Amino acid sequence: MHINYLCDLWQSTHFLVIMNHMDLRSRYEWLKQEVHYHNYRYHVLDAPIISDAEYDRLVKELKQIEAEHPDWVTPDSPSQRVGGRPLDRFEKVRHPAPVLSLANAFTADDVYAWFDRIRKLDERVERAALVVEPKIDGLSVVLHYREGLFVQGATRGDGDAGEDITANLRTVRSLPLRIPLPRSSEDVATAPPPALPSYLVVRGEAFIPIRDFEALNRKLREAGEKTYLNPRNTAAGSLRQLDPKLTASRPITLLVYQIVYAEGGEIPPTQWQTLNYLRTLGFPITDLARRFDTLEAAIAYAQEWEARRDELPFEADGMVIKIDDLALAAALGVVGKDPRSAIAFKFAAREVTTLLHDIGVNVGRTGVLTPYAVLEPVEIGGVIVERATLHNFDYIAEKDIRIGDRVLVKRAGDVIPYVIGPVIEARTGQEHVYHPPSTCPACGQPVEHFEGEVAWYCVNAACPAQLMRNVEHFVSRGAMDIVGMGAKIVEKLIEAGKIHHVADLYTLTRADILEAITKKDRKTDKQPPGKLADNLLAAIEQSKRQPLARLITALGIRGVGEVMAADLARAYPDLDALSRATVEELQQIEGIGPNTAASIVDWFKREANQQVLQKLKAAGVWPKGETPKQEGPLSGLTFVITGALPSFTREQAKAFIESHGGKVSDSVSKNTAYLVVGENPGSKLEKAQRLGVKIIGEEELKRLVT
Ligand code: IVH
């Protein structure tokens, strides 16, 4: 009976469906693991081993399966980082153990004094090893894992209870949703992680790396939006607002450094081992931590990083020195909220006051006007500062910054120095209120303001300041990389009327360049002017061979940076094809939203830009996109398309076929696998029929890949 039943089942289609399901299910589990793993390689280790396109394909497949089987989706799926609607408020979370703060030391003597105090309390301190870590200036967060699953995340709050910011923290890509990190088939080298506590609460610092912060501000500035003041407030503000979608759009990352609480499992006995243990679980851990046997060595290491603080990829306000032995650390106890076992050795503050002589205005590439402070030169941490950003005109008004004020200026990391605000007590009555200009300081045309934006714009397309920025951007390293085309030469060439738009770079003569090389350049440069001009001409010539992605970057389309330019260059064979793209079509590309799509279409629609393109083309600056060879169900098959397809444009059909591994050719031959036919086909149809090539429509084409 039993056997019969199985035989029946075996033959039934029902069983086959179950079999397929099981295959799909294990494929799904595999995909989840792969995506987690590659996410980890990218966001935690900063060492990806697959391309963005390959990663996107895995995510796409994962999402497809989840769309068909919503009941399979678990909260630790990599697709579940951003979900849900904005909250009304944050709930309070009690921490399972106090989340402590740190006492400060400002000099090496302060650190010795601290060590003396604790040495008297416990003689083990004398020989205790120390761990030194950077003290990141971000937002302290507490992360709860139950049975390896990220279940809750909170702010530090008052140390006893914080706010539940779980939904926001989930969007932080370097935060593991599950620990230990599901390992990939590719990852055979690492040892299996040790037994995990069933309940583990860790602590770390969430922050925005300086480079990402600057890129974010650049993007906002170009879009006429308000820029952020500093990385710390931006990270804290983005995590402590109620809409996870906004958090997800901010480049927040995380470094974890402490186990706050553990239940049902062993945890390491030292700080040094804790860091390594947390690393094996898949948490992001600083690679700047070091362990020392003496206090002298620990202090020297902290001082080394003070001297090199501009090299730190994040804002740090000091180095933390910690007793390595956690049992000893606990025995030393707490004063108020500060553990005796650790001390923050603070870097010298980089805030000074100086006089605001004047307010100048810069005109950006997109015409955005940005005010800057002209300061009485002042040294901040070894650098003389005489200019600082004032963000935007609203900021000047909000902070009531007046010309003649004594102002507080901050320089942090590599971030451009900025004015924090006026020192009101220092006012003499001689200061005067600043009024934003009503005309562009570069071209004198009236400035404009757009609804919903904070920025003021110069909308004059012929404004020399904008042209200057445009050319600077066009020749810059990430774009056409024309070495030697410095700001001074560009300025002279514009002044002399030799450059009216970027395409004019390609018609410059040796005489034009010689004339533009200023007297000062001639004196300071080691090379004779003739040689300089020849080198520059050679660099211009060479730039004609830059790939399409760089040319797209160089055009300076609002919202299109290097990464997006590379995506566009993969999707479109050249600038002719890209200029025909529609807003809908562009949005098919991962990462391009309606605003950027509209900005691209708008750029290509403008007559002046079309003229620039024609001139670039005439000058031979017309690279073809390299469509990468993809593996897929259509690998090895060549397609020819004829007639108008019902939903795909030609470009889309081509991109579709290529993204699944196929090739598209213009003419039918015996090597053609399929002719894809739409309405009003041409002579290709006849030829295909003659050669016996398979003929299909758009629908069949789509079915070939499923
Ligand atoms: S240890 C008992 N380590 O600094 C543990 N704190 O001013 C006490 N911080 O609230 C904290 N990096 O948010 C520690 N490597 C690090 C840190 C760090 C940043 C923050 C933390 C703390 C604040 C104290």
XYZ file of C-alpha atoms and ligand atoms in Angstrom:
730
model
C 0.000 0.000 0.000
C 2.715 2.338 1.047
C 4.826 1.471 -1.988
C 1.846 1.802 -4.298
C 1.104 5.188 -2.957
C 4.652 6.323 -3.576
C 4.550 4.981 -7.123
C 1.349 6.847 -7.777
C 2.854 9.929 -6.334
C 5.994 9.511 -8.345
C 3.989 9.447 -11.530
C 1.706 12.283 -10.627
C 2.461 15.752 -11.886
C 1.759 16.950 -8.370
C 4.947 15.332 -7.214
C 6.903 16.967 -10.019
C 5.576 20.333 -8.926
C 6.778 19.605 -5.391
C 10.168 18.582 -6.753
C 10.435 21.829 -8.707
C 9.434 23.746 -5.655
C 12.122 22.105 -3.615
C 14.681 23.001 -6.247
C 13.481 26.564 -6.315
C 13.450 26.686 -2.543
C 17.034 25.612 -2.255
C 17.964 27.976 -5.050
C 16.270 30.729 -3.033
C 18.158 29.821 0.151
C 21.379 29.746 -1.848
C 20.637 33.146 -3.362
C 19.953 34.675 0.048
C 23.278 33.425 1.264
C 25.149 34.601 -1.814
C 23.648 38.082 -1.689
C 24.439 38.368 2.029
C 27.953 37.244 1.393
C 28.668 39.603 -1.496
C 27.025 42.419 0.409
C 29.473 41.670 3.224
C 32.439 41.579 0.849
C 31.428 44.965 -0.507
C 30.197 46.865 2.542
C 32.186 45.304 5.382
C 35.433 44.102 3.838
C 35.459 46.685 1.048
C 36.746 43.887 -1.188
C 34.060 42.752 -3.645
C 34.750 39.651 -5.712
C 31.938 40.009 -8.243
C 30.917 42.922 -10.449
C 28.000 45.216 -9.637
C 26.145 43.769 -12.605
C 26.549 40.218 -11.331
C 25.415 41.286 -7.880
C 22.379 43.043 -9.349
C 21.475 39.881 -11.221
C 21.511 37.808 -8.030
C 19.317 40.370 -6.248
C 16.934 40.485 -9.184
C 16.503 36.729 -9.201
C 16.018 36.702 -5.434
C 13.313 39.347 -5.703
C 11.612 37.483 -8.540
C 11.351 34.343 -6.437
C 10.094 36.355 -3.479
C 7.429 37.957 -5.645
C 6.176 34.485 -6.590
C 6.501 33.075 -3.063
C 5.860 35.879 -0.597
C 5.395 33.300 2.173
C 9.054 32.268 1.917
C 10.366 35.712 2.751
C 11.970 36.002 6.194
C 13.113 39.233 7.874
C 16.758 38.337 7.320
C 16.372 38.260 3.546
C 18.740 40.802 1.985
C 15.726 42.234 0.162
C 14.152 43.233 3.472
C 16.449 46.081 4.450
C 14.040 48.856 3.604
C 10.465 48.090 4.421
C 7.398 49.385 6.057
C 5.959 52.823 6.334
C 7.325 55.775 8.292
C 6.755 55.458 12.039
C 4.754 57.895 14.162
C 7.273 57.828 16.959
C 10.083 55.725 18.401
C 9.434 53.299 21.248
C 11.766 53.280 24.236
C 14.123 50.300 24.618
C 15.707 49.359 27.939
C 19.287 48.213 27.516
C 20.040 44.779 29.045
C 23.105 46.296 30.737
C 24.226 49.927 31.155
C 25.629 51.400 27.954
C 28.505 53.423 29.331
C 30.329 56.557 28.268
C 34.025 57.487 28.587
C 36.109 59.878 30.639
C 38.376 62.198 28.631
C 42.107 62.820 28.661
C 43.482 65.784 26.747
C 47.217 65.232 27.223
C 49.554 62.277 27.657
C 49.912 63.378 31.292
C 46.159 63.005 31.761
C 46.471 59.444 30.462
C 49.320 58.636 32.871
C 47.274 60.115 35.730
C 44.339 57.870 34.800
C 46.602 54.828 34.747
C 48.098 55.762 38.138
C 44.629 55.988 39.650
C 43.545 52.547 38.498
C 46.904 50.982 39.300
C 46.288 51.884 42.910
C 42.897 50.146 42.813
C 44.136 46.854 41.401
C 47.713 45.677 41.139
C 46.937 43.608 38.031
C 46.698 46.907 36.119
C 50.499 47.302 36.304
C 51.061 44.483 33.819
C 47.768 44.723 31.964
C 47.739 44.781 28.177
C 45.899 47.650 26.509
C 43.867 47.944 23.340
C 43.772 51.217 21.428
C 40.933 51.981 19.000
C 39.820 55.074 17.115
C 37.053 57.016 18.821
C 34.626 57.520 15.992
C 32.444 60.584 16.103
C 29.086 59.135 15.168
C 25.968 57.822 16.845
C 26.339 55.078 19.450
C 24.011 52.170 18.661
C 23.039 48.973 20.488
C 22.173 45.926 18.374
C 20.257 42.876 19.624
C 20.577 39.427 18.039
C 18.396 36.490 19.035
C 19.336 33.086 17.661
C 21.577 34.939 15.258
C 18.833 37.174 13.905
C 18.982 40.975 14.145
C 15.822 41.727 16.132
C 16.306 45.188 17.575
C 18.516 48.249 17.352
C 18.519 51.235 19.659
C 20.266 54.515 20.289
C 22.317 54.850 23.449
C 19.936 57.410 24.965
C 20.795 58.047 28.605
C 22.735 54.796 28.875
C 19.870 52.901 30.558
C 17.299 53.189 27.771
C 17.371 54.459 24.201
C 15.070 54.776 21.212
C 14.058 51.829 19.053
C 15.504 52.643 15.623
C 15.422 49.035 14.327
C 13.801 49.852 10.963
C 16.359 52.564 10.250
C 19.310 50.429 11.284
C 18.184 47.583 9.027
C 18.916 49.843 6.059
C 22.600 50.106 7.034
C 24.244 47.783 4.518
C 27.200 46.826 6.688
C 24.942 45.738 9.558
C 24.535 41.938 9.465
C 20.866 40.910 9.498
C 21.969 37.432 10.524
C 25.063 36.177 12.343
C 27.262 34.325 11.856
C 27.426 35.603 8.336
C 26.107 32.895 5.993
C 29.229 31.909 4.154
C 29.465 31.575 0.436
C 30.587 28.638 -1.605
C 33.509 30.890 -2.602
C 34.574 31.378 0.981
C 36.315 28.162 1.886
C 39.345 29.669 3.586
C 37.824 30.946 6.823
C 37.390 28.815 9.915
C 33.850 28.117 11.127
C 32.762 30.657 13.776
C 32.511 29.550 17.429
C 29.205 28.728 19.157
C 26.986 31.760 19.223
C 25.127 33.031 22.331
C 21.394 32.666 21.836
C 21.002 36.309 22.836
C 23.801 38.680 21.956
C 23.780 42.460 22.333
C 26.610 44.417 20.758
C 27.476 48.051 20.548
C 29.021 50.122 17.820
C 29.181 53.512 16.238
C 27.101 54.402 13.173
C 28.596 57.110 10.984
C 29.071 58.468 7.478
C 32.582 58.156 6.016
C 34.051 61.534 5.057
C 34.284 60.776 1.328
C 30.679 59.645 1.173
C 29.614 62.703 3.106
C 31.321 64.995 0.642
C 29.849 63.157 -2.325
C 26.397 63.439 -0.747
C 26.813 67.182 -0.217
C 28.114 67.664 -3.737
C 25.032 65.943 -5.101
C 22.695 67.984 -2.922
C 24.450 71.215 -3.843
C 24.174 70.499 -7.545
C 20.507 69.674 -7.132
C 19.976 73.019 -5.409
C 19.146 71.321 -2.121
C 20.336 72.097 1.367
C 23.729 70.613 2.166
C 24.529 68.986 5.508
C 26.776 70.591 8.077
C 28.900 67.633 9.116
C 28.992 63.833 8.919
C 28.097 63.271 12.570
C 24.888 65.268 12.621
C 23.862 63.853 9.262
C 24.303 60.271 10.435
C 22.583 60.919 13.764
C 19.781 62.903 12.127
C 19.165 60.255 9.451
C 18.967 57.466 12.030
C 16.768 59.415 14.406
C 14.033 60.409 11.972
C 10.996 58.280 11.325
C 11.230 57.279 7.660
C 13.528 54.288 6.943
C 13.535 55.166 3.233
C 15.389 58.367 4.007
C 17.893 56.510 6.182
C 18.435 54.049 3.343
C 19.351 56.886 0.997
C 22.157 58.070 3.272
C 25.611 56.432 3.112
C 25.620 55.305 6.735
C 27.954 52.585 7.883
C 28.935 50.982 11.154
C 31.858 49.771 13.240
C 31.199 47.460 16.184
C 33.491 47.320 19.233
C 31.792 45.865 22.294
C 29.612 43.048 23.590
C 27.126 44.688 25.943
C 25.364 41.498 26.975
C 25.292 37.773 26.131
C 23.141 34.849 27.186
C 23.385 31.155 26.350
C 26.911 30.914 25.002
C 30.534 31.742 25.606
C 32.071 35.116 24.856
C 35.768 36.018 24.744
C 37.590 37.144 27.925
C 39.499 40.070 26.387
C 38.741 43.148 24.322
C 41.235 42.083 21.661
C 39.617 38.679 21.282
C 36.184 40.296 21.317
C 37.086 42.376 18.281
C 38.325 39.307 16.445
C 35.328 37.245 17.517
C 32.899 39.924 16.331
C 34.790 40.032 13.049
C 34.358 36.289 12.496
C 30.630 36.701 13.117
C 30.476 39.114 10.182
C 30.390 42.437 12.020
C 32.334 45.375 10.603
C 35.347 45.957 12.881
C 37.990 48.676 12.637
C 41.335 47.512 11.329
C 43.076 50.300 13.231
C 42.799 48.656 16.678
C 46.105 47.524 18.196
C 47.078 45.664 21.369
C 50.045 46.878 23.482
C 51.898 45.582 26.527
C 52.833 49.011 27.869
C 51.046 52.288 28.346
C 53.900 54.155 26.617
C 53.373 52.167 23.437
C 49.602 52.671 23.627
C 50.025 56.439 24.020
C 52.526 56.559 21.161
C 50.064 54.775 18.879
C 47.263 57.173 19.837
C 49.566 60.126 19.156
C 50.590 58.658 15.833
C 46.958 58.749 14.760
C 46.501 62.265 16.034
C 49.318 63.305 13.685
C 47.742 61.354 10.857
C 44.113 62.127 11.610
C 43.469 63.573 8.165
C 44.091 60.093 6.774
C 41.263 58.586 8.806
C 38.328 57.744 6.558
C 35.857 58.913 9.217
C 35.630 61.756 11.698
C 37.294 60.771 14.953
C 37.690 62.934 18.012
C 40.375 60.824 19.674
C 41.634 57.321 20.396
C 40.200 55.098 23.119
C 42.657 53.254 25.375
C 41.099 50.181 27.015
C 42.266 47.560 29.502
C 42.318 44.363 27.437
C 41.340 41.919 30.222
C 37.548 42.228 30.482
C 37.322 40.621 33.941
C 39.830 43.154 35.259
C 37.952 45.920 33.438
C 34.707 44.896 35.148
C 36.435 44.675 38.536
C 37.672 48.258 38.203
C 34.072 49.440 38.186
C 32.380 52.604 37.032
C 32.413 56.256 38.103
C 29.061 57.776 37.202
C 28.651 56.541 33.633
C 32.340 56.204 32.847
C 34.092 52.838 33.189
C 37.427 53.173 34.980
C 38.952 50.649 32.596
C 39.029 52.919 29.541
C 39.821 56.493 28.629
C 39.256 58.677 25.584
C 42.539 60.348 24.605
C 41.081 63.275 22.719
C 42.644 64.885 19.682
C 43.196 68.649 19.885
C 39.993 70.464 18.980
C 39.904 71.851 15.499
C 37.654 74.756 16.211
C 38.985 78.284 16.379
C 37.528 81.763 16.216
C 38.624 84.325 13.686
C 37.365 87.420 11.926
C 34.911 87.228 9.038
C 36.200 89.876 6.637
C 33.766 89.301 3.837
C 31.374 86.883 2.162
C 32.163 85.767 -1.373
C 29.996 83.807 -3.788
C 31.027 80.848 -5.939
C 29.181 79.877 -9.090
C 29.012 76.095 -9.528
C 28.862 74.000 -12.658
C 25.074 73.936 -12.639
C 24.854 77.635 -11.831
C 24.215 77.173 -8.091
C 25.524 80.117 -6.080
C 27.303 79.162 -2.844
C 28.480 81.680 -0.301
C 31.879 81.311 1.339
C 33.590 83.101 4.187
C 36.668 85.230 3.587
C 38.482 84.919 6.912
C 41.403 86.475 8.703
C 43.879 83.625 8.048
C 44.083 81.300 11.032
C 45.838 78.035 11.789
C 43.618 75.048 12.524
C 45.487 71.835 13.296
C 48.532 72.714 11.207
C 46.682 74.140 8.204
C 46.195 77.851 7.459
C 42.528 78.458 6.763
C 41.374 81.612 4.997
C 38.205 80.387 3.298
C 35.363 78.382 4.792
C 31.995 77.334 3.483
C 28.818 79.031 4.613
C 26.620 76.302 3.040
C 23.833 78.471 1.610
C 22.217 81.870 1.997
C 19.537 80.594 4.396
C 22.290 79.359 6.718
C 23.801 82.841 6.959
C 20.407 84.278 7.849
C 19.475 81.480 10.290
C 22.758 81.787 12.174
C 22.686 85.575 11.874
C 26.252 85.632 10.573
C 27.321 89.228 9.882
C 30.297 90.632 8.039
C 32.824 91.780 10.647
C 31.734 89.092 13.123
C 34.150 86.946 15.067
C 33.117 83.471 13.908
C 33.745 79.930 15.121
C 35.320 77.839 12.351
C 35.744 74.070 12.351
C 38.011 71.875 10.296
C 37.366 68.150 10.612
C 39.175 65.460 8.686
C 39.385 66.390 5.073
C 36.012 68.073 5.114
C 36.115 71.642 3.819
C 36.290 73.980 6.844
C 32.963 75.479 7.747
C 31.636 78.345 9.815
C 29.724 77.108 12.848
C 28.356 80.505 13.816
C 29.086 83.958 15.173
C 30.460 84.722 18.636
C 27.672 87.065 19.636
C 29.474 88.283 22.783
C 32.329 89.614 20.657
C 30.117 91.997 18.665
C 31.115 95.650 18.642
C 28.194 97.045 16.681
C 30.386 97.563 13.635
C 29.222 94.336 11.980
C 26.754 94.494 9.128
C 24.053 92.175 7.877
C 24.767 90.411 4.591
C 22.343 90.472 1.662
C 22.569 87.773 -1.012
C 23.344 89.136 -4.473
C 20.493 89.658 -6.910
C 22.810 89.237 -9.887
C 25.453 86.633 -10.684
C 28.868 87.825 -9.461
C 30.489 86.340 -12.567
C 28.244 87.483 -15.416
C 25.940 90.071 -13.890
C 22.728 88.381 -15.021
C 19.810 88.265 -12.546
C 19.787 85.181 -10.317
C 16.790 82.891 -9.920
C 15.267 80.754 -7.245
C 13.242 77.594 -7.905
C 10.228 76.519 -5.904
C 11.143 74.026 -3.198
C 14.920 74.528 -3.419
C 17.159 76.533 -1.120
C 19.688 77.443 -3.776
C 19.873 80.510 -5.959
C 20.928 79.947 -9.545
C 22.584 81.834 -12.310
C 20.585 80.527 -15.293
C 22.713 82.191 -17.943
C 24.038 79.315 -20.059
C 26.876 81.533 -21.279
C 28.033 82.522 -17.769
C 31.857 82.351 -17.808
C 32.009 81.021 -14.228
C 29.774 78.080 -15.117
C 31.759 77.466 -18.268
C 34.931 77.501 -16.205
C 33.523 74.861 -13.801
C 32.205 72.836 -16.721
C 35.572 72.728 -18.409
C 37.327 71.971 -15.112
C 34.952 69.066 -14.603
C 35.277 67.857 -18.191
C 39.082 67.631 -18.005
C 39.181 66.240 -14.428
C 40.683 62.900 -13.428
C 37.474 60.882 -13.194
C 36.236 62.343 -16.506
C 38.325 62.932 -19.664
C 41.536 63.205 -17.635
C 43.335 65.862 -19.681
C 46.518 66.213 -17.664
C 48.003 69.719 -17.598
C 44.767 71.569 -18.355
C 44.833 73.529 -15.098
C 42.395 76.145 -13.853
C 44.644 79.066 -14.827
C 45.028 77.982 -18.434
C 41.309 77.295 -18.716
C 40.545 80.742 -17.349
C 42.873 82.407 -19.846
C 41.443 80.432 -22.740
C 37.921 81.441 -21.753
C 38.956 85.068 -21.337
C 40.631 85.034 -24.746
C 37.419 83.731 -26.289
C 38.987 80.463 -27.368
C 36.613 78.262 -25.372
C 32.842 78.751 -25.453
C 31.974 75.193 -24.536
C 33.818 71.971 -23.760
C 33.974 70.833 -27.391
C 36.212 73.822 -28.165
C 38.988 72.028 -26.283
C 39.385 69.850 -29.356
C 39.931 72.717 -31.788
C 42.565 74.538 -29.715
C 45.759 75.309 -31.583
C 49.310 75.352 -30.309
C 49.254 79.153 -30.606
C 46.066 79.397 -28.494
C 47.692 77.394 -25.745
C 51.005 79.239 -25.868
C 49.152 82.493 -25.456
C 47.234 81.141 -22.479
C 50.281 79.930 -20.587
C 50.647 82.828 -18.201
C 53.828 84.653 -17.433
C 53.766 83.153 -13.963
C 53.483 79.616 -15.360
C 56.427 80.314 -17.604
C 58.489 81.288 -14.619
C 57.482 78.558 -12.199
C 57.261 75.679 -14.620
C 60.386 73.738 -15.263
C 59.389 72.984 -18.826
C 59.667 75.521 -21.646
C 56.247 76.783 -22.841
C 56.579 75.052 -26.207
C 56.991 71.687 -24.522
C 54.101 72.418 -22.181
C 51.849 73.237 -25.125
C 52.875 70.078 -26.978
C 52.203 67.919 -23.924
C 48.824 69.495 -23.461
C 47.894 68.980 -27.109
C 48.958 65.357 -26.816
C 46.839 64.932 -23.674
C 43.836 66.435 -25.465
C 44.365 64.113 -28.398
C 44.682 61.118 -26.143
C 41.458 61.959 -24.312
C 39.545 61.249 -27.539
C 40.065 57.581 -26.801
C 38.502 57.701 -23.344
C 35.669 55.205 -22.966
C 32.034 56.265 -23.256
C 31.470 56.126 -19.482
C 34.052 58.841 -18.943
C 32.606 61.051 -21.638
C 29.153 60.721 -20.054
C 30.665 61.652 -16.679
C 32.473 64.570 -18.296
C 29.263 66.071 -19.714
C 28.293 66.917 -16.133
C 24.629 66.005 -16.358
C 22.927 66.783 -13.078
C 22.685 63.645 -10.923
C 24.958 61.544 -13.163
C 28.180 60.590 -11.394
C 30.839 58.084 -12.378
C 28.879 55.007 -11.321
C 25.720 55.982 -13.132
C 27.713 57.005 -16.200
C 29.178 53.501 -16.296
C 25.667 52.013 -16.075
C 24.494 54.239 -18.916
C 27.502 53.316 -21.039
C 26.604 49.660 -20.574
C 23.003 50.213 -21.601
C 23.558 52.489 -24.608
C 26.010 52.002 -27.451
C 26.804 55.727 -27.898
C 25.609 59.255 -27.166
C 23.217 59.219 -30.131
C 21.373 56.307 -28.555
C 21.467 57.906 -25.129
C 20.072 61.185 -26.449
C 17.059 59.294 -27.793
C 16.345 57.588 -24.455
C 13.036 58.370 -22.803
C 12.393 58.975 -19.113
C 10.564 55.616 -18.856
C 13.353 53.734 -20.572
C 16.064 55.255 -18.394
C 14.217 54.290 -15.258
C 14.573 50.639 -16.233
C 18.216 50.974 -15.226
C 18.803 50.065 -11.602
C 19.561 53.163 -9.533
C 18.022 55.719 -11.905
C 14.967 57.394 -10.421
C 12.468 59.737 -12.093
C 14.424 62.904 -11.223
C 17.720 61.748 -12.675
C 15.972 60.265 -15.712
C 14.254 63.609 -16.301
C 17.526 65.468 -15.831
C 19.242 63.260 -18.446
C 16.455 63.703 -20.980
C 16.391 67.426 -20.321
C 20.145 67.712 -20.842
C 20.006 66.063 -24.243
C 16.956 68.095 -25.275
C 18.757 71.401 -24.972
C 19.824 72.906 -28.256
C 23.132 74.197 -26.876
C 24.061 70.723 -25.629
C 23.114 69.122 -28.944
C 25.494 71.529 -30.655
C 28.268 70.555 -28.254
C 27.598 66.899 -29.057
C 27.753 67.546 -32.796
C 31.087 69.304 -32.351
C 32.463 66.494 -30.208
C 31.407 64.025 -32.862
C 33.014 66.097 -35.607
C 36.222 66.218 -33.568
C 36.219 62.424 -33.314
C 35.278 62.328 -29.636
C 32.605 59.683 -30.018
C 33.401 56.519 -28.073
C 31.264 53.416 -28.389
C 29.971 51.732 -25.240
C 31.471 48.423 -24.411
C 28.666 46.029 -23.652
C 30.210 43.439 -21.369
C 29.876 39.846 -22.346
C 27.259 38.329 -20.097
C 26.591 34.696 -19.455
C 22.962 33.649 -19.548
C 20.294 31.523 -21.191
C 20.965 33.191 -24.545
C 24.740 32.680 -24.449
C 26.104 31.633 -27.836
C 22.994 32.735 -29.719
C 22.965 35.533 -32.276
C 19.773 37.511 -32.842
C 18.669 39.890 -35.558
C 15.778 42.282 -35.017
C 13.472 43.639 -37.724
C 10.318 45.780 -37.630
C 8.750 47.611 -34.681
C 8.331 45.446 -31.580
C 5.209 45.938 -29.451
C 6.817 47.041 -26.161
C 10.603 47.117 -26.612
C 12.454 49.822 -28.462
C 15.362 48.550 -30.560
C 17.799 49.587 -27.867
C 15.805 47.872 -25.147
C 15.489 44.653 -27.100
C 19.212 44.687 -27.732
C 19.957 45.371 -24.062
C 17.529 42.595 -23.055
C 19.194 40.031 -25.312
C 22.690 41.058 -24.288
C 21.858 41.054 -20.605
C 20.885 37.409 -20.997
C 24.099 36.510 -22.763
C 22.963 36.771 -26.383
C 24.463 38.743 -29.245
C 22.652 41.092 -31.610
C 23.732 41.475 -35.191
C 22.526 43.756 -37.986
C 22.322 41.222 -40.774
C 20.855 37.757 -41.143
C 23.245 34.937 -41.941
C 23.305 31.203 -41.453
C 24.804 31.896 -38.033
C 21.694 33.772 -36.934
C 19.838 31.762 -34.298
C 16.633 33.820 -34.265
C 15.085 36.652 -36.191
C 12.892 38.727 -33.871
C 10.098 40.180 -35.980
C 7.857 43.156 -35.234
C 5.446 45.208 -37.274
C 6.479 46.194 -40.834
C 9.520 43.941 -41.066
C 12.142 44.654 -43.704
C 13.896 42.438 -46.206
C 15.581 40.570 -43.356
C 12.428 38.485 -42.937
C 12.651 37.095 -46.448
C 16.318 36.329 -46.095
C 15.722 34.555 -42.787
C 12.953 32.465 -44.353
C 15.267 31.570 -47.189
C 18.035 30.474 -44.842
C 15.649 28.605 -42.574
C 16.388 30.853 -39.552
C 13.862 30.531 -36.718
C 11.457 33.461 -36.633
C 9.967 34.663 -33.360
C 8.105 37.662 -31.898
C 8.824 39.724 -28.799
C 6.734 37.456 -26.558
C 8.641 34.354 -27.626
C 11.889 36.208 -27.111
C 10.923 36.926 -23.515
C 9.923 33.297 -23.007
C 13.350 32.101 -24.142
C 14.893 33.405 -20.956
C 12.389 32.080 -18.413
S 34.067 52.423 24.417
C 32.677 50.786 28.098
N 35.088 52.571 22.010
O 32.500 57.538 22.374
C 32.707 51.234 26.728
N 33.466 54.197 22.629
O 32.587 59.606 24.511
C 32.615 52.712 26.582
N 32.916 55.772 20.826
O 29.439 56.845 23.910
C 32.707 53.156 25.178
N 34.282 54.924 19.319
O 29.627 56.316 21.433
C 34.228 53.125 22.886
N 36.071 52.543 19.914
C 35.207 53.072 20.777
C 34.412 54.192 20.448
C 33.553 54.728 21.407
C 33.365 55.852 19.560
C 31.921 56.688 21.419
C 30.806 55.987 22.126
C 30.748 56.608 23.517
C 31.507 57.863 23.319
C 32.112 58.308 24.630
